[in-house]
Rosetta silent file (secondary structure, phi, psi, omega in degrees, C-alpha in Angstrom):
SEQUENCE: GMTLDEAMLSLRHFRWDSDALSEMFFDDPDGVRTRVGISECKNDKPGSESSPLCGICFCESPAHIGLSCRGHGYCEDCWSNYVSLAVEEGKGCLDLRCPAPKCRERLRPTQVRKLCVRPELVHRYDRFLLDSFVEESPERKWCPGVSCNLACSPCEGSAVQCDCGMAWCFECSEDEHQ
SCORE:     score description
SCORE:     0.000 S_00000001
   1 L     0.000 -179.868  179.763    0.000    0.000    0.000 S_00000001
   2 L  -140.996  151.667  170.765    0.754    3.671    0.008 S_00000001
   3 L   -76.664  167.702  177.753   -0.043    6.627    2.184 S_00000001
   4 H   -59.487  -42.366  178.749   -2.122    9.440    0.714 S_00000001
   5 H   -61.725  -43.233 -179.777    1.034   11.560    0.324 S_00000001
   6 H   -66.397  -37.639  177.203    2.863    8.753   -1.469 S_00000001
   7 H   -63.982  -40.476  179.433   -0.123    8.215   -3.773 S_00000001
   8 H   -64.504  -44.618  178.295   -0.168   11.929   -4.633 S_00000001
   9 H   -63.487  -39.207 -179.900    3.556   11.952   -5.435 S_00000001
  10 H   -68.218  -43.953  178.097    3.162    8.782   -7.492 S_00000001
  11 H   -61.279  -41.505  178.144    0.163   10.109   -9.420 S_00000001
  12 H   -62.414  -41.101  178.428    2.054   13.296  -10.210 S_00000001
  13 H   -59.998  -36.314 -179.972    5.005   11.219  -11.441 S_00000001
  14 L   -94.094   24.148  177.335    2.593    9.359  -13.755 S_00000001
  15 L    53.408   41.476  175.157    1.048   12.642  -14.966 S_00000001
  16 L    62.427   24.045  178.375   -2.115   12.000  -12.923 S_00000001
  17 L   -96.795   96.906 -175.533   -2.879    8.800  -14.871 S_00000001
  18 H   -66.188  -31.722  178.314   -4.237    6.461  -12.192 S_00000001
  19 H   -64.929  -45.635  179.651   -4.532    3.527  -14.611 S_00000001
  20 H   -63.446  -42.521  178.597   -0.840    3.720  -15.566 S_00000001
  21 H   -61.946  -48.692 -178.544    0.170    4.031  -11.907 S_00000001
  22 H   -58.553  -46.643 -178.811   -1.984    1.074  -10.844 S_00000001
  23 H   -60.673  -49.205 -179.012   -0.665   -1.143  -13.618 S_00000001
  24 H   -66.540  -40.428 -177.045    2.978   -0.306  -12.928 S_00000001
  25 H   -65.738  -42.486 -178.770    2.595   -0.465   -9.138 S_00000001
  26 H   -72.676  -25.058  175.154    0.987   -3.902   -9.135 S_00000001
  27 H   -77.495  -39.791 -174.213    3.650   -5.199  -11.532 S_00000001
  28 L  -153.196   76.622 -177.196    6.632   -3.730   -9.653 S_00000001
  29 H   -59.730  -39.111 -179.978    5.847   -1.767   -6.450 S_00000001
  30 H   -67.375  -37.706  178.034    9.507   -1.425   -5.448 S_00000001
  31 H   -65.250  -40.975  177.556   10.446   -0.153   -8.911 S_00000001
  32 H   -63.749  -47.137  179.341    7.681    2.465   -8.816 S_00000001
  33 H   -57.922  -41.448  179.647    8.748    3.586   -5.342 S_00000001
  34 H   -64.919  -46.729 -179.741   12.349    3.913   -6.524 S_00000001
  35 H   -62.607  -40.188 -178.136   11.405    5.909   -9.641 S_00000001
  36 H   -75.751  -32.010 -178.755    9.121    8.233   -7.679 S_00000001
  37 L    95.560   35.859  178.601   11.587    8.654   -4.794 S_00000001
  38 L  -125.280  114.100  175.057    9.502    7.265   -1.946 S_00000001
  39 L   -76.451  148.457  174.644   10.956    4.720    0.444 S_00000001
  40 L   -77.370  119.606 -178.521    8.525    2.403    2.129 S_00000001
  41 L  -118.932  160.123 -177.935    8.446    3.603    5.701 S_00000001
  42 L   -74.990  -30.012  173.395    6.728    2.304    8.817 S_00000001
  43 L  -140.217  161.730 -175.336    5.057    5.654    9.531 S_00000001
  44 L   -94.863   11.299  176.941    4.635    8.780    7.432 S_00000001
  45 L   -97.730  140.555  175.506    6.120   11.139   10.024 S_00000001
  46 L   -59.701  139.272 -177.216    9.755   12.142    9.811 S_00000001
  47 E   -96.990  165.428  175.261   11.655   10.285   12.496 S_00000001
  48 L   -76.427  149.335 -178.181   14.276   11.380   14.960 S_00000001
  49 L  -100.901  156.099  179.384   17.821   10.698   13.990 S_00000001
  50 L   -77.690  -33.126  178.687   20.518    8.998   16.015 S_00000001
  51 L   -77.774  131.232 -178.153   23.150   11.637   15.202 S_00000001
  52 L   -79.918   -6.002 -176.594   22.641   14.786   17.292 S_00000001
  53 E   -97.518  138.460  174.196   24.154   17.070   14.623 S_00000001
  54 L   -69.227  136.375 -179.422   22.212   18.741   11.850 S_00000001
  55 L   -73.955   -4.991  179.609   23.564   17.694    8.453 S_00000001
  56 L  -109.806  -58.102 -175.439   23.396   21.316    7.196 S_00000001
  57 L   -98.585   -7.291  178.088   24.334   23.726   10.001 S_00000001
  58 L    61.451   23.396  175.149   25.987   21.126   12.284 S_00000001
  59 L   -83.612  158.234  172.370   24.191   22.455   15.360 S_00000001
  60 E   -91.974  117.974 -174.482   23.043   20.170   18.136 S_00000001
  61 L  -131.191  135.059  177.012   19.296   20.441   18.089 S_00000001
  62 L   -70.912  -24.947  179.234   16.623   18.611   20.085 S_00000001
  63 L   -97.248   77.426 -176.433   14.216   19.006   17.144 S_00000001
  64 E  -102.468  118.267 -174.041   16.063   16.815   14.660 S_00000001
  65 E  -112.810  132.329  177.572   13.903   15.752   11.688 S_00000001
  66 E  -129.371  162.357  175.531   14.749   12.998    9.221 S_00000001
  67 L   -96.865 -179.129 -178.895   13.041   11.308    6.303 S_00000001
  68 L   -85.169    9.889 -176.851   12.542    7.603    5.768 S_00000001
  69 L   -71.056 -103.893 -173.835   15.509    7.461    3.374 S_00000001
  70 L  -117.435   27.178  179.384   18.911    6.635    4.813 S_00000001
  71 L    81.742   21.022  176.269   18.782    8.325    8.179 S_00000001
  72 L   -75.601  134.234 -178.272   19.668   11.795    6.961 S_00000001
  73 E  -137.844  149.396 -178.077   18.593   14.343    9.532 S_00000001
  74 E  -142.748  157.017  179.090   18.496   18.102    9.854 S_00000001
  75 E   -72.611  159.886 -176.732   17.346   20.566   12.459 S_00000001
  76 H   -61.539  -36.345  178.505   13.871   22.037   12.176 S_00000001
  77 H   -63.055  -44.026  179.617   15.243   25.508   11.312 S_00000001
  78 H   -66.213  -42.308  176.548   17.255   24.159    8.357 S_00000001
  79 H   -59.942  -47.583 -178.126   14.280   22.108    7.119 S_00000001
  80 H   -61.698  -41.848  178.095   11.954   25.118    7.417 S_00000001
  81 H   -65.096  -43.729  179.859   14.395   27.375    5.584 S_00000001
  82 H   -59.751  -49.444 -177.378   14.961   24.780    2.841 S_00000001
  83 H   -70.287  -47.689 -176.990   11.242   24.180    2.274 S_00000001
  84 H   -62.137  -42.147  177.722   10.091   27.792    2.639 S_00000001
  85 H   -62.794  -41.796  179.357   12.713   29.107    0.234 S_00000001
  86 H   -62.851  -41.181  179.427   11.768   26.455   -2.326 S_00000001
  87 H   -67.371  -39.710  177.302    8.062   27.384   -2.105 S_00000001
  88 H   -62.190  -35.253 -176.238    8.927   31.088   -2.451 S_00000001
  89 H   -76.341  -23.080  176.617   11.007   30.323   -5.573 S_00000001
  90 L   137.363 -162.729 -171.651    8.215   28.524   -7.442 S_00000001
  91 H   -65.394  -11.878  175.616    6.798   25.244   -8.663 S_00000001
  92 H   -61.258  -18.555  178.327   10.093   23.423   -8.238 S_00000001
  93 H   -63.529  -18.394  178.401    9.012   22.982   -4.605 S_00000001
  94 H   -71.167  -14.909 -177.473    6.760   20.161   -5.835 S_00000001
  95 H  -113.629   24.579 -177.682    9.902   18.111   -6.487 S_00000001
  96 L   -63.109  138.079  178.479   11.726   18.655   -3.183 S_00000001
  97 E  -126.846  168.118  175.105   14.025   15.854   -2.124 S_00000001
  98 L   -53.735  135.488 -178.557   16.197   15.156    0.886 S_00000001
  99 L   -71.569   -7.589  179.244   19.081   17.667    0.819 S_00000001
 100 L   -63.956  135.973  179.976   21.687   14.907    1.321 S_00000001
 101 L   -54.760  135.240  177.287   23.892   14.546   -1.776 S_00000001
 102 L    65.980    7.709  176.780   22.673   11.827   -4.165 S_00000001
 103 L   -87.246  134.061 -176.432   19.618   11.049   -2.016 S_00000001
 104 L  -106.380    6.391 -177.494   16.450   10.758   -4.079 S_00000001
 105 L   -65.666  127.880 -178.330   13.915   10.606   -1.213 S_00000001
 106 E   -86.143  144.109  170.769   10.985   12.954   -1.852 S_00000001
 107 L   -76.532  137.158  178.823    9.449   15.180    0.780 S_00000001
 108 L   -79.394  148.717  178.343    5.796   14.337    1.288 S_00000001
 109 H   -53.198  -38.895  178.628    3.209   17.132    0.829 S_00000001
 110 H   -62.044  -39.450  178.712    2.237   16.860    4.508 S_00000001
 111 H   -66.063  -42.523  179.169    5.871   17.399    5.506 S_00000001
 112 H   -60.433  -46.469 -179.864    6.193   20.426    3.217 S_00000001
 113 H   -60.157  -41.709 -179.190    3.044   21.978    4.713 S_00000001
 114 H   -67.556  -30.521 -174.832    4.292   21.410    8.281 S_00000001
 115 H   -91.497  -11.423  176.239    7.698   22.920    7.528 S_00000001
 116 L   -65.178  134.497 -174.446    6.520   26.099    5.757 S_00000001
 117 L   -80.754  -18.727 -178.710    7.190   29.019    8.076 S_00000001
 118 L  -132.369  144.323 -179.469    4.181   31.120    7.024 S_00000001
 119 H   -57.294  -34.105 -179.588    0.551   30.187    6.234 S_00000001
 120 H   -66.666  -25.000  175.850    0.696   31.982    2.878 S_00000001
 121 H   -73.163  -34.684  175.002    3.487   29.609    1.815 S_00000001
 122 H   -63.612  -45.118  178.128    1.243   26.629    2.575 S_00000001
 123 H   -60.862  -43.354  179.040   -1.465   28.218    0.413 S_00000001
 124 H   -62.095  -43.955  178.086    1.086   28.860   -2.361 S_00000001
 125 H   -60.933  -46.503  179.558    2.292   25.242   -2.204 S_00000001
 126 H   -62.185  -35.667  176.969   -1.289   23.930   -2.358 S_00000001
 127 H   -66.489  -39.904  176.264   -1.954   26.160   -5.369 S_00000001
 128 H   -61.195  -39.305  177.105    1.124   24.716   -7.109 S_00000001
 129 H   -63.516  -43.131  178.174   -0.261   21.217   -6.437 S_00000001
 130 H   -63.379  -45.947  177.657   -3.630   22.190   -7.922 S_00000001
 131 H   -57.907  -41.200  178.973   -1.940   23.749  -10.961 S_00000001
 132 H   -61.102  -43.638 -179.550    0.065   20.560  -11.388 S_00000001
 133 H   -58.743  -39.060 -179.131   -3.091   18.455  -11.298 S_00000001
 134 H   -83.031  -50.472 -170.738   -4.608   20.487  -14.136 S_00000001
 135 H   -75.932  -25.753 -178.435   -1.563   21.436  -16.212 S_00000001
 136 L   -94.817   -3.732  179.916    0.293   18.105  -16.121 S_00000001
 137 L   -96.657  134.605  176.904   -2.746   16.002  -16.957 S_00000001
 138 L   -74.444   -7.510 -176.468   -3.647   15.378  -20.604 S_00000001
 139 L  -101.290   -0.806 -177.247   -7.311   15.196  -19.545 S_00000001
 140 L  -138.495  148.493  173.130   -7.700   18.660  -17.971 S_00000001
 141 E  -146.866  156.040  173.062   -7.095   22.297  -18.881 S_00000001
 142 E   -74.147  139.208  176.408   -7.887   25.659  -17.364 S_00000001
 143 L   -63.993  134.011  179.010  -10.841   27.375  -19.017 S_00000001
 144 L   -81.760    4.045  179.723   -9.602   30.252  -21.199 S_00000001
 145 L   -61.490  145.219  179.944  -12.659   32.362  -20.296 S_00000001
 146 L   -59.964  129.139  179.436  -11.978   35.856  -18.978 S_00000001
 147 L    61.172   16.097  177.668  -11.747   35.792  -15.169 S_00000001
 148 L   -94.590  134.552  178.618  -12.600   32.079  -15.106 S_00000001
 149 L  -122.931   32.745 -179.825  -10.506   29.902  -12.834 S_00000001
 150 L   -97.088  146.591  173.804  -12.228   26.573  -13.490 S_00000001
 151 E   -96.839  143.505 -176.689  -10.561   23.423  -14.778 S_00000001
 152 E  -133.106  157.703  171.891  -12.378   21.490  -17.489 S_00000001
 153 L  -128.543  147.359  179.147  -12.321   18.151  -19.278 S_00000001
 154 L   -72.237  144.163  178.360  -13.888   17.494  -22.675 S_00000001
 155 L   -94.205  -52.611  179.126  -17.173   15.574  -22.665 S_00000001
 156 E  -128.670  125.050 -179.013  -17.577   14.691  -26.336 S_00000001
 157 L    60.866 -131.923 -179.167  -14.740   15.036  -28.830 S_00000001
 158 L  -111.264    5.924 -179.953  -12.778   18.193  -28.180 S_00000001
 159 E   -80.490  137.700  178.037  -15.684   20.526  -27.350 S_00000001
 160 E  -128.174  134.088  173.151  -15.870   21.926  -23.824 S_00000001
 161 E  -118.075  105.325 -177.624  -18.729   23.825  -22.239 S_00000001
 162 L   -78.375  154.947  176.866  -17.474   25.427  -19.038 S_00000001
 163 L   -63.061  -18.933  178.672  -19.797   26.303  -16.147 S_00000001
 164 L   -77.923   -8.825 -179.759  -18.798   29.955  -16.710 S_00000001
 165 L   104.661  -11.868 -178.525  -20.600   29.817  -20.085 S_00000001
 166 L   -75.230  129.751  172.935  -17.512   29.676  -22.273 S_00000001
 167 E  -106.874  128.152 -174.825  -17.596   27.121  -25.117 S_00000001
 168 E  -151.885  165.588 -179.576  -14.129   26.235  -26.384 S_00000001
 169 E   -91.232  125.823 -178.310  -11.992   23.631  -28.115 S_00000001
 170 L   -66.310  -32.556 -176.388   -9.967   21.455  -25.731 S_00000001
 171 L   -68.799  -45.296 -174.047   -7.245   20.829  -28.341 S_00000001
 172 L  -112.249   -5.719 -178.697   -6.364   24.474  -29.132 S_00000001
 173 L    61.114   21.956  175.978   -8.030   26.367  -26.240 S_00000001
 174 L  -102.797 -177.145  177.717   -9.686   28.699  -28.753 S_00000001
 175 E   -55.825  152.680 -179.406  -13.379   29.239  -29.475 S_00000001
 176 L   -59.076  138.278  179.951  -15.336   26.120  -30.261 S_00000001
 177 L   -85.025  142.984  179.933  -14.991   25.027  -33.902 S_00000001
 178 L   -88.037    0.000    0.000  -18.103   24.695  -36.031 S_00000001
């Protein structure tokens, strides 16, 4: 099985195609986990590390947070700075991994939300996830209607009728073709 966070990361890796993910996961669950960057862990909370030193600032910190990867751990301040800066910089925050060199372990969305230092960064991260769901899927697009912020999927052929009233072509995002 997978946690909700692991399923979200896996679906994003498979461009939100649940059929492709299911097929690949049931054929080779360990291979999928490796490709996505999610180790199978016993719980979905970052664990405490045995080393008392942060792997970034080398301080001794009682709040030492690690991922389920290889026991890499960092203090809460370094994690918060790492995550918050990534969210401020843009959509690349959706692909955050453990900062240890050559480690491919992905940060789970729940971990990113907990480590953001300001509520507006959590909102920004969640918006990036929503944008990813629409923009990375071949089955969804944002409606091109003025001031419309709805995502749509075609019902028949390539014609789309958005709830905002806009009729448009899913293929080219222009007015509906006659």
